[in-house]
Short mmCIF file of C-alpha atoms in Angstrom, two decimals:
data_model
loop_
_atom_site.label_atom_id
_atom_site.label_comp_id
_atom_site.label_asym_id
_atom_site.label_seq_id
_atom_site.Cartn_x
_atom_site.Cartn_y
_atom_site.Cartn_z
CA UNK A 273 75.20 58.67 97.50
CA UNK A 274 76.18 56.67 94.05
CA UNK A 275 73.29 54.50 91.94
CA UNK A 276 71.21 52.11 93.65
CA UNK A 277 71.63 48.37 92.77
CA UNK A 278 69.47 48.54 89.78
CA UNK A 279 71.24 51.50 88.39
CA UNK A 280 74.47 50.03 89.15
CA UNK A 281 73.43 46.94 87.35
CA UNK A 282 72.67 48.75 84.33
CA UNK A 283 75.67 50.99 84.48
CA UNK A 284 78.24 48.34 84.87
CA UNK A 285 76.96 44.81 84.13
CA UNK A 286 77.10 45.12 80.57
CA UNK A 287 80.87 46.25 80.99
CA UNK A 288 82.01 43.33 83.39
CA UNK A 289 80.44 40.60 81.06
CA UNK A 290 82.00 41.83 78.13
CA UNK A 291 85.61 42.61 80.07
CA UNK A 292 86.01 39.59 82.11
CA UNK A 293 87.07 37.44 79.00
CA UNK A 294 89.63 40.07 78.06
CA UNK A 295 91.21 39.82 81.98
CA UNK A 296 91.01 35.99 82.37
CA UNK A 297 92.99 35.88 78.89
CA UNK A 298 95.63 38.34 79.97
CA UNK A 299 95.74 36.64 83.48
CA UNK A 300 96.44 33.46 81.88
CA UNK A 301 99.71 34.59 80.63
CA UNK A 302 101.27 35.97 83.78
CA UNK A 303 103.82 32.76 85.39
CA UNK A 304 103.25 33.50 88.61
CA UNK A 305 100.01 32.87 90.56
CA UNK A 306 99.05 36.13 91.48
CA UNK A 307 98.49 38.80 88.46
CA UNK A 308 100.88 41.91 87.05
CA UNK A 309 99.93 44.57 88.94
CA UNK A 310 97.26 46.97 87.34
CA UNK A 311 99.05 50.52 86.46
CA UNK A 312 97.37 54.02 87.87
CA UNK A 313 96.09 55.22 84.97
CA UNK A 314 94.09 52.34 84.32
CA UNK A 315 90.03 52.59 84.62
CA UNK A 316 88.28 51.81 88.08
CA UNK A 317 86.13 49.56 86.09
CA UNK A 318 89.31 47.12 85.04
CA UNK A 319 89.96 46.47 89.14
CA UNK A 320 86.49 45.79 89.37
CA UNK A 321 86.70 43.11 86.16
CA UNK A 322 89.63 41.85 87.60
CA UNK A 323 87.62 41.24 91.15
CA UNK A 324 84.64 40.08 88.96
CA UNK A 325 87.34 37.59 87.12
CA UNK A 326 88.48 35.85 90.80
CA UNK A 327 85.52 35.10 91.55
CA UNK A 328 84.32 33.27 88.60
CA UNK A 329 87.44 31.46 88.70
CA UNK A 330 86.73 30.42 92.05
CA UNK A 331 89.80 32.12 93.39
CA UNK A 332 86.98 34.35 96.26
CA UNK A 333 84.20 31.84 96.51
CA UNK A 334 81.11 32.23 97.73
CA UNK A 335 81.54 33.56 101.48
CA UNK A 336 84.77 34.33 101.16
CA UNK A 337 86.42 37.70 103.03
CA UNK A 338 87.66 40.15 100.07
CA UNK A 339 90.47 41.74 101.65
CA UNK A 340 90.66 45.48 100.61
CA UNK A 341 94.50 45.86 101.67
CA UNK A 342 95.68 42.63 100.42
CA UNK A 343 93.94 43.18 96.76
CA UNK A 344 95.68 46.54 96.52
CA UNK A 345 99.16 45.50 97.19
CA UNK A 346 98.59 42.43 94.70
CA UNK A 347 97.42 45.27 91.98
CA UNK A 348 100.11 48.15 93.13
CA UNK A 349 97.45 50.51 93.86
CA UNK A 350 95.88 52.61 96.64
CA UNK A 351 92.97 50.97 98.96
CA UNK A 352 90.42 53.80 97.43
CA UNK A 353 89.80 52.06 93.73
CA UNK A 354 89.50 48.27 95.19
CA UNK A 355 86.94 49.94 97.72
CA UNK A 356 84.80 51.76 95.27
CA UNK A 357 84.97 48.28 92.55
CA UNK A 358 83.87 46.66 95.85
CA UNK A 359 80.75 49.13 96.38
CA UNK A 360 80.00 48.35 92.31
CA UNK A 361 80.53 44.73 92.68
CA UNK A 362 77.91 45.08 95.81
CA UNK A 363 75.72 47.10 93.57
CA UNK A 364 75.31 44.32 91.23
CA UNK A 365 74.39 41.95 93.78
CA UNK A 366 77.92 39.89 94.03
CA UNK A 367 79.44 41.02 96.80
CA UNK A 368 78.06 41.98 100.50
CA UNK A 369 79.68 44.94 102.27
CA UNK A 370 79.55 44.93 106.05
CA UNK A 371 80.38 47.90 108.47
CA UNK A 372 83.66 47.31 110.15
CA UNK A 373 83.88 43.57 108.61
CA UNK A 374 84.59 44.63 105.11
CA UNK A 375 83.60 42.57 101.94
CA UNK A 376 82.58 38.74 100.58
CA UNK A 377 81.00 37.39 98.21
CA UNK A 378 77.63 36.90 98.04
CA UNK A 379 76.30 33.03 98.91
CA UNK A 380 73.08 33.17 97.00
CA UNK A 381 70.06 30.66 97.64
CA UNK A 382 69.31 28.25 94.99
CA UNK A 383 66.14 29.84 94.38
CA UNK A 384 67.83 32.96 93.47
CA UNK A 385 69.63 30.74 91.12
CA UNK A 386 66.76 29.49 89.48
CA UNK A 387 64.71 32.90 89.29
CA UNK A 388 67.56 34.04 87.47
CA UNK A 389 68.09 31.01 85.39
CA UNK A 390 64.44 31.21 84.03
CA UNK A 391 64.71 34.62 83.24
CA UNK A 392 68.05 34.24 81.43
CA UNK A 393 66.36 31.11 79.91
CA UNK A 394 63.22 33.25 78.68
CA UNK A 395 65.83 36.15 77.35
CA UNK A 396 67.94 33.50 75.38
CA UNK A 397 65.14 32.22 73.66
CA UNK A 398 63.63 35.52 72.89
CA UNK A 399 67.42 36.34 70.92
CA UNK A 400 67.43 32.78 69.64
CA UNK A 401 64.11 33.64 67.94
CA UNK A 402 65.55 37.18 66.61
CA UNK A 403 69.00 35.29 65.44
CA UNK A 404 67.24 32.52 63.41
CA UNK A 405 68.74 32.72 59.90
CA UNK A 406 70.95 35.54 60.44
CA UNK A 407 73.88 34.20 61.55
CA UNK A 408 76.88 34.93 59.46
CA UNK A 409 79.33 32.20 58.25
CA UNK A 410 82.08 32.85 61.16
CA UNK A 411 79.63 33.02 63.57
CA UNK A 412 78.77 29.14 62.52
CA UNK A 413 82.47 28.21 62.81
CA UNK A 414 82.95 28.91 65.62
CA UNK A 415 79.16 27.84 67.42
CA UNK A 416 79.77 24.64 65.58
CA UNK A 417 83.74 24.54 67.92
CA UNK A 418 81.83 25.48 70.83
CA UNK A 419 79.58 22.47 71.10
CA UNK A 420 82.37 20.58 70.18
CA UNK A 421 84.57 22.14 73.33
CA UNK A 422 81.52 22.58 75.59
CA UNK A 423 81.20 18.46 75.52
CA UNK A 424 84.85 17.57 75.58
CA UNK A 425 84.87 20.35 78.61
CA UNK A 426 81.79 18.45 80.36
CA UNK A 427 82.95 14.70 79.67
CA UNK A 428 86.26 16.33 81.23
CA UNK A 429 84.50 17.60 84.30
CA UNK A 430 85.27 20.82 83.99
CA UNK A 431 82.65 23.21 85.16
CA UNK A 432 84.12 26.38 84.80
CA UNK A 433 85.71 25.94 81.46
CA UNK A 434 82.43 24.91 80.22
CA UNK A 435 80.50 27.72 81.68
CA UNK A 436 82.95 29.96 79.72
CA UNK A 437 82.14 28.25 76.38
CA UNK A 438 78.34 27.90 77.27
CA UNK A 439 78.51 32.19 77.95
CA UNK A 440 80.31 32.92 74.79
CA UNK A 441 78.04 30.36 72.62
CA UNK A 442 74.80 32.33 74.06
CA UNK A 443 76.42 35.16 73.73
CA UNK A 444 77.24 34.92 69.53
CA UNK A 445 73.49 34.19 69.47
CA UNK A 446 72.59 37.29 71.30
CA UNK A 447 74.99 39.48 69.28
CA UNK A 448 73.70 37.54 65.94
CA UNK A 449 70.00 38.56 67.30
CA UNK A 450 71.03 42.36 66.68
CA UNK A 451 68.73 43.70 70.10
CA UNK A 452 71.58 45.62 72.15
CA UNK A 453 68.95 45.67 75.06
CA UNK A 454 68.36 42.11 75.08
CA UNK A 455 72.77 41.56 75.14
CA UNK A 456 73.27 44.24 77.88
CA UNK A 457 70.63 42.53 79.93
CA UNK A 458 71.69 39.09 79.08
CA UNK A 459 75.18 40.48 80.39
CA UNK A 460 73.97 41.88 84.04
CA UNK A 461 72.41 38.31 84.54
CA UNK A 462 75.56 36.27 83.25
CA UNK A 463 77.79 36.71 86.69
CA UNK A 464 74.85 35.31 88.40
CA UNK A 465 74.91 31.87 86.89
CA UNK A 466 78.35 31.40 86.38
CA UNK A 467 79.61 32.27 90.11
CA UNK A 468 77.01 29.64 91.31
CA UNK A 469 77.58 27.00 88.56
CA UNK A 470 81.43 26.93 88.72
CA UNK A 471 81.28 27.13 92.83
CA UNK A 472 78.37 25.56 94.39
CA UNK A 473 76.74 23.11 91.96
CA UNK A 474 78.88 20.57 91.78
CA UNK A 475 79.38 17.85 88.24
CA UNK A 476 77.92 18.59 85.32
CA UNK A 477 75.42 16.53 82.76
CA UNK A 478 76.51 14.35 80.19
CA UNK A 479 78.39 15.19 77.36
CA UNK A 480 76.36 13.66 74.90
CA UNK A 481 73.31 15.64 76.84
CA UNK A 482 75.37 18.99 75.83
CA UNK A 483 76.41 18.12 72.51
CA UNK A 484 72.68 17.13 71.11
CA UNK A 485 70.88 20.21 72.80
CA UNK A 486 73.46 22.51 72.02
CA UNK A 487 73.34 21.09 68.17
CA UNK A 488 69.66 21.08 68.13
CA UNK A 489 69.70 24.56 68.65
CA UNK A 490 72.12 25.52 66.12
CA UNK A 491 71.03 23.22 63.48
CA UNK A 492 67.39 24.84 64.16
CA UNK A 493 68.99 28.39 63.57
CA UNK A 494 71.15 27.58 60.26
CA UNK A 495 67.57 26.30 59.22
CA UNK A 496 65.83 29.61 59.71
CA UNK A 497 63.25 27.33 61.29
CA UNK A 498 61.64 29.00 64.47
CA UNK A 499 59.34 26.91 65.43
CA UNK A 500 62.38 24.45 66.29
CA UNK A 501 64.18 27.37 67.61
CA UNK A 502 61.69 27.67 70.09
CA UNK A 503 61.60 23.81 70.95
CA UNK A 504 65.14 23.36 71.33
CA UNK A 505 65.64 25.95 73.26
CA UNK A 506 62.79 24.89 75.82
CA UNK A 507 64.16 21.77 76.19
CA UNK A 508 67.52 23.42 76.66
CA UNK A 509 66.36 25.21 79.69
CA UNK A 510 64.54 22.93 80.73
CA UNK A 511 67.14 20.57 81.11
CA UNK A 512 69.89 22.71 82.68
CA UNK A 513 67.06 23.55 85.36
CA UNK A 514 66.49 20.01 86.27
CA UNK A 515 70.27 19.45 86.10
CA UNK A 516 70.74 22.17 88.66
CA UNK A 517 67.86 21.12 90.95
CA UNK A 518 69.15 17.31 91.02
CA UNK A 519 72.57 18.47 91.69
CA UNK A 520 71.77 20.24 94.44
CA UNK A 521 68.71 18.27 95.82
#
């Protein structure tokens, strides 16, 4: 048989957090609704992204029926490649495979949520700490835009668009942190959050709640300070916790 769900995980989530910005961007410019269809020779790991992408878009939401022979014909491809990205997806813990009833997605428990949350919370502070004072000049830029769009996203109501920012802001910290391990774990744990933020927890906190912890935390990295690293990112977590439990309590 193929890799358990752990190996899986850390064969493949890496690879579908870093690919799924790359397919949302080139989905975006297709003007129909459904996507170009993916050529042969391209990598079973792209179907699998592009599977990955639909449902953090919302397009397969939780409990939803992935249907093997309808993805193919969308893609122009064979049933055998959209069933093996299916077993991958199932690897990571995304999708459920059932004998004779085929594939949906996963409807995780908001305690899953949460145990995943605090360890993705605990993991972002820990490359917080290991970024402070050596972010480059770009990498400012464009954390500095990201608050900026993550509150204009929020006041907007827009949960997925924000998510997107909120990945790619944690991510430049990660990446600034220089710890590979700490980014390809920080990537298996990503899908996680996002499916269930931008399909089950419904509104989002205040702008002016994401703007001043999301500046707090910057501010306390250009600084090279990490004792205030350490605070803002606490309250941080602790705030998108509570934000999650009162949206859903």
């Amino acid at each position: 048989g193929g890799p358990g769900p752990a190996a899986a995980a850390l064969l493949w989530g890496p690879l579908l957090a870093m690919r799924v910005k790359d397919y949302m961007t080139d989905r975006n410019r297709n003007t129909g609704r459904n996507p170009e269809p993916i050529r042969h020779y391209m990598l079973g790991d792209q179907i699998k992204d592009h599977l990955l992408g639909r449902i953090l878009e919302g397009d397969f939401a939780p409990g939803t029926r992935i249907v093997e022979t309808r993805v193919a014909r969308e893609l122009g491809i064979s049933q055998g490649p959209v069933r093996e990205a299916l077993r991958d997806l199932a690897g990571l813990g995304l999708v459920d495979l059932q004998p004779y009833r085929g594939a949906r997605v996963r409807e995780r428990s908001l305690e899953e949520h949460i145990e995943a949350m605090q360890v993705r919370g605990e993991l972002e502070a820990m490359a917080a700490r290991q970024a402070t004072g050596r972010l480059t000049a770009v990498q400012v830029d464009r954390l500095r835009a990201l608050v900026e769009e993550m509150a204009a996203l929020a006041a907007a109501g827009d949960a997925h668009g924000h998510s997107l920012k909120n990945t790619e802001f944690h991510h430049i910290v990660a990446e600034a942190s220089g710890n590979r391990t700490l980014q390809r774990i920080l990537g298996i744990l990503q899908p996680f959050a996002q499916t269930y933020l931008t399909t089950t927890v419904a509104g989002l906190e205040s702008a002016t709640s994401y703007l001043e912890r999301h500046t707090a935390i910057l501010d306390a990295l250009i600084a090279g300070d990490r004792r205030r690293v350490d605070e803002a990112m606490l309250a941080h977590n602790n705030a998108s916790l509570a934000s999650v439990r009162g949206a859903t309590g």
